[in-house]
Tab-separated table of N, CA and C in Angstrom:
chain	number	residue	atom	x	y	z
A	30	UNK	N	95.897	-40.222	216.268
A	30	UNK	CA	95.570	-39.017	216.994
A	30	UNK	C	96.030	-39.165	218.436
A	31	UNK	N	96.729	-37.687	219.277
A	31	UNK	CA	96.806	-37.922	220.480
A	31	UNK	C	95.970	-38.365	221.246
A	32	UNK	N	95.769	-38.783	222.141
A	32	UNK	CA	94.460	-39.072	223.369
A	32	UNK	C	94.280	-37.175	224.240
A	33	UNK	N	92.985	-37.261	223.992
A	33	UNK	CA	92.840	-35.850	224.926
A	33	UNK	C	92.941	-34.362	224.171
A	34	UNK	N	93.473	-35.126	222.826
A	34	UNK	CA	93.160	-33.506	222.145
A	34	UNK	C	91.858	-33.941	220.816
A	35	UNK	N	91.088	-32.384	221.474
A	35	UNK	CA	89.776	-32.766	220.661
A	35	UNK	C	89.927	-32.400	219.007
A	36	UNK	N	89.370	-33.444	218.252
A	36	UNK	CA	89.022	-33.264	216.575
A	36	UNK	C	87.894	-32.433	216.476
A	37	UNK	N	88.595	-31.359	215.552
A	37	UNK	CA	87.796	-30.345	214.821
A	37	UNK	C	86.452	-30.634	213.881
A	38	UNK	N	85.535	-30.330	214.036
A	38	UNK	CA	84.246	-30.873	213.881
A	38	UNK	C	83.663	-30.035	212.276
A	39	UNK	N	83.311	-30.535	211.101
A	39	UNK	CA	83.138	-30.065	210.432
A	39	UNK	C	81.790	-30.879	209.624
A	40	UNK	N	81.285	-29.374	209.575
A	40	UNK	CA	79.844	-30.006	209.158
A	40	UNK	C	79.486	-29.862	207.281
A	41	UNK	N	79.652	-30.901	206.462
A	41	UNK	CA	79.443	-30.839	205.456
A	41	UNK	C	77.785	-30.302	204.315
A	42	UNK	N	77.641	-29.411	204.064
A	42	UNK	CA	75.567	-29.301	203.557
A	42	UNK	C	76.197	-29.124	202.120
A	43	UNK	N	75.720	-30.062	201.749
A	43	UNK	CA	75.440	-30.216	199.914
A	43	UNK	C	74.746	-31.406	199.712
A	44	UNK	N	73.491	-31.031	198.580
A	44	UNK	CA	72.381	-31.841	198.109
A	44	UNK	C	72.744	-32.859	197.454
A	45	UNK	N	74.055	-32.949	196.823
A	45	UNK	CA	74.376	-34.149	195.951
A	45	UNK	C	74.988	-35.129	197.294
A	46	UNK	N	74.332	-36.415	197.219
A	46	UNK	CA	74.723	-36.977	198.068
A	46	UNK	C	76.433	-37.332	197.659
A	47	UNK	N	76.883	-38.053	196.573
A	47	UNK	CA	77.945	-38.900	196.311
A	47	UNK	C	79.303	-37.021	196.935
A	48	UNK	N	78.449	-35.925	196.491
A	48	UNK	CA	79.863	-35.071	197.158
A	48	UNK	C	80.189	-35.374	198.935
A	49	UNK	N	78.729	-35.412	199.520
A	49	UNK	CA	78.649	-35.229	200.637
A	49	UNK	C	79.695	-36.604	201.319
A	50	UNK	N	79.503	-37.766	200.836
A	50	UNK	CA	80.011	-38.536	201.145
A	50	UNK	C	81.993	-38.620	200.795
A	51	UNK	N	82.381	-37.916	199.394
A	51	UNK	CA	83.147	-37.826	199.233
A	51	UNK	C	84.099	-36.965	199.901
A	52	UNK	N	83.858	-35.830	200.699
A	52	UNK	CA	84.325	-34.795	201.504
A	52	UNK	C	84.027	-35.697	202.772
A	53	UNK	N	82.898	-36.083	203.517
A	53	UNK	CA	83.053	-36.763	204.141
A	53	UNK	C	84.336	-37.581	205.024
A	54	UNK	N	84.624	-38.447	203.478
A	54	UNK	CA	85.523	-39.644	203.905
A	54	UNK	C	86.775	-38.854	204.135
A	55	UNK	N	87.237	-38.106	202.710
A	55	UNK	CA	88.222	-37.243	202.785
A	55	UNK	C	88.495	-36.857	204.461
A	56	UNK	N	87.500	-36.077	204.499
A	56	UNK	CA	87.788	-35.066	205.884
A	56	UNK	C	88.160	-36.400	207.191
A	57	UNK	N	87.437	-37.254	207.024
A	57	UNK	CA	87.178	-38.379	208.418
A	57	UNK	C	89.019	-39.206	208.142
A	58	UNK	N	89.539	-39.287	206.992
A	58	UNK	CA	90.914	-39.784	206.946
A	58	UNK	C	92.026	-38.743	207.302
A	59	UNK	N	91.667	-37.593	207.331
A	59	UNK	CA	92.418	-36.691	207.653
A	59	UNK	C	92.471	-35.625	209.320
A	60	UNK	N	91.279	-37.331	209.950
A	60	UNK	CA	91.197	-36.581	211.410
A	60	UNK	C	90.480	-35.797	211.625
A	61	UNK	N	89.600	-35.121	210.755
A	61	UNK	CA	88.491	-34.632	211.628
A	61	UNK	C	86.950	-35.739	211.759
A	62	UNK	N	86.395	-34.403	212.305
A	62	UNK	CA	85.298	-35.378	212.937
A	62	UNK	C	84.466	-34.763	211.831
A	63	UNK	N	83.454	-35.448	211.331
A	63	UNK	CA	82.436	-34.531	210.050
A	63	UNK	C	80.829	-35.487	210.241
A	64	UNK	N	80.430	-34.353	210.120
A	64	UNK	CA	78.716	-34.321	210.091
A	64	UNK	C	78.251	-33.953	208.695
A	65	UNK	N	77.052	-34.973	208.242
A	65	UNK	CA	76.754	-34.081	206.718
A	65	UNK	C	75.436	-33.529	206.689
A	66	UNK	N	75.210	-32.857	206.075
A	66	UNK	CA	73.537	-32.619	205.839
A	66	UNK	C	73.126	-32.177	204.542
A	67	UNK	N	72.157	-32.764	203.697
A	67	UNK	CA	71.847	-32.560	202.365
A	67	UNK	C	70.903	-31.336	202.134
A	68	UNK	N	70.460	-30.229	203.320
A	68	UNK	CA	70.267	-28.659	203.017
A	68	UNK	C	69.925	-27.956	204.367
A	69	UNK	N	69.836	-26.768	204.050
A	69	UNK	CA	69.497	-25.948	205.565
A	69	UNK	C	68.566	-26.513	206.464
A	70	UNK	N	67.568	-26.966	206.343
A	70	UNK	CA	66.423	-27.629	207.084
A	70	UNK	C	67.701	-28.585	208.456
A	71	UNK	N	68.188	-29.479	207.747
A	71	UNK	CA	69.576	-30.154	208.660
A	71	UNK	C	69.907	-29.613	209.048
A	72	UNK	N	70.697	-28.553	208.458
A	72	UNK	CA	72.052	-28.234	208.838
A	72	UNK	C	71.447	-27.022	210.247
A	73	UNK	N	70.316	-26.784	209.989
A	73	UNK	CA	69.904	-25.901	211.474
A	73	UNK	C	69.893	-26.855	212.575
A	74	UNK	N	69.094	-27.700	212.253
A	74	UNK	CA	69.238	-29.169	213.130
A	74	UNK	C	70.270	-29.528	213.914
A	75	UNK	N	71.140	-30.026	213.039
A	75	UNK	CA	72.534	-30.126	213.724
A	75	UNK	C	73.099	-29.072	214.404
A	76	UNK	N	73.041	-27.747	214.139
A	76	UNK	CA	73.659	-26.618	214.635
A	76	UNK	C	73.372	-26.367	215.907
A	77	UNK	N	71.562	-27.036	216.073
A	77	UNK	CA	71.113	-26.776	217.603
A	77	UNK	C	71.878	-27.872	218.660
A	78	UNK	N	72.347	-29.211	217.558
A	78	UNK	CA	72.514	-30.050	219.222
A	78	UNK	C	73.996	-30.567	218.940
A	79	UNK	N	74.650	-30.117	218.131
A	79	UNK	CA	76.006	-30.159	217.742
A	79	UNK	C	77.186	-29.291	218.135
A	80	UNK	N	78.383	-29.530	218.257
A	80	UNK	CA	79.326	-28.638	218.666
A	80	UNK	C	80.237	-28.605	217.708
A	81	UNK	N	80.236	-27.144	216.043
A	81	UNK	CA	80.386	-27.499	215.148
A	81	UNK	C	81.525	-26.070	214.970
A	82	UNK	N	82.609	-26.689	214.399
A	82	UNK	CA	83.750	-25.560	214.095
A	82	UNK	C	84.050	-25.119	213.070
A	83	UNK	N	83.348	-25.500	212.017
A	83	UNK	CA	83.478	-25.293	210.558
A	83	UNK	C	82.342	-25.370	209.831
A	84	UNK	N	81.860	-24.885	209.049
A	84	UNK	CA	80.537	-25.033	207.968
A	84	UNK	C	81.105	-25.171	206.707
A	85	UNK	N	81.138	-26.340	205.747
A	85	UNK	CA	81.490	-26.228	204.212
A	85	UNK	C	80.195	-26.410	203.696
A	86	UNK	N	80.138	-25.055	203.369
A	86	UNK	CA	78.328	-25.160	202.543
A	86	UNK	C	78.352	-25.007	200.887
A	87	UNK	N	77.548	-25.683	200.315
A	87	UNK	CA	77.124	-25.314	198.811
A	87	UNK	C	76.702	-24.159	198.699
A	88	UNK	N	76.872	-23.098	197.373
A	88	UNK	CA	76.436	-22.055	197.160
A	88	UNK	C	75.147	-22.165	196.914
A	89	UNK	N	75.183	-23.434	195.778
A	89	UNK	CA	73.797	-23.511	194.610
A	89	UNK	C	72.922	-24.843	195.417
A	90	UNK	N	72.518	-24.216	196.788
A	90	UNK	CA	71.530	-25.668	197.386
A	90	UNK	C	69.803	-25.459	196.658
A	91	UNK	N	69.056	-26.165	196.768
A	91	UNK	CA	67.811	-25.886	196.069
A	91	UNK	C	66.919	-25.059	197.426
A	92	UNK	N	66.201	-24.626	197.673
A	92	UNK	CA	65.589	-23.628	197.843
A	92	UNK	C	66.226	-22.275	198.704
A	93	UNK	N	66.576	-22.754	199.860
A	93	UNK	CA	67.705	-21.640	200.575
A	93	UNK	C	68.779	-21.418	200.229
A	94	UNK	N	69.215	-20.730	199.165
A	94	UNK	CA	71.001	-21.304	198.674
A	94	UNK	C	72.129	-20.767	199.539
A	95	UNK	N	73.055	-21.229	199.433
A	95	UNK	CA	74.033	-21.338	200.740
A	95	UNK	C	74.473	-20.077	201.123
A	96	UNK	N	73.997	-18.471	199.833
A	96	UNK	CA	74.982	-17.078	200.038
A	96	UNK	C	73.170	-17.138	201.450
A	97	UNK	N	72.268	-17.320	201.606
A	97	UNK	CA	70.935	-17.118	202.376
A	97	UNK	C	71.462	-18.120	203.843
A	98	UNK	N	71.604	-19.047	203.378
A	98	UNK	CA	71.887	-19.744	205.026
A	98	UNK	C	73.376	-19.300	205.567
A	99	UNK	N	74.107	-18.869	205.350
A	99	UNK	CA	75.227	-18.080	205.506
A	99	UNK	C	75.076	-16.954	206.213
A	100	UNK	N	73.991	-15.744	205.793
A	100	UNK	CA	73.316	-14.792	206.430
A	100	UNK	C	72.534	-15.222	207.817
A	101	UNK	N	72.005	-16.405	207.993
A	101	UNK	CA	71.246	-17.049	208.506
A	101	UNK	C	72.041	-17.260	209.700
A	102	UNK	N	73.130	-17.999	208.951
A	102	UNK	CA	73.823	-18.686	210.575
A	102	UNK	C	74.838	-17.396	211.181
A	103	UNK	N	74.817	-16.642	210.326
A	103	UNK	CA	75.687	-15.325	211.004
A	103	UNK	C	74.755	-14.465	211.491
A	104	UNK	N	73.787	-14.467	211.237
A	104	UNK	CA	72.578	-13.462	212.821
A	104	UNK	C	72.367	-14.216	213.505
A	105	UNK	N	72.870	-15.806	213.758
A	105	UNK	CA	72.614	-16.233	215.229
A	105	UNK	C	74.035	-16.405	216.051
């Protein structure tokens, strides 16, 4: 990577851990920067103290499913 140009920050939310980790690595070999979180409860978390350019969310998360936190993070 150049020095001085910033990596695109992408925040991974899916409950299965082994995906989370697998997108993860993926994304972290391909230069970006990635955050994970295993459901909305996190992923609000991170959103408050994070500087995040991408959301790859699960549809089918267990209680908030991802078409609800989607709505969520688009009225704030």
């Amino acid at each position: 990577m150049v020095t001085g140009i910033k990596k695109h920050h992408i925040l991974v939310v899916d409950d299965d851990y082994e995906i989370r980790e697998l997108l993860k690595n993926f994304l972290n070999k391909h230069d970006f920067k990635t955050t994970v979180a295993k459901n909305g409860t996190e992923m609000f978390s991170l959103l408050e103290n994070k500087d995040i350019d991408l959301i790859v969310l699960d549809l089918m998360l267990p209680g908030d499913n991802g078409l609800v936190l989607t709505k969520k993070v688009r009225e704030n």
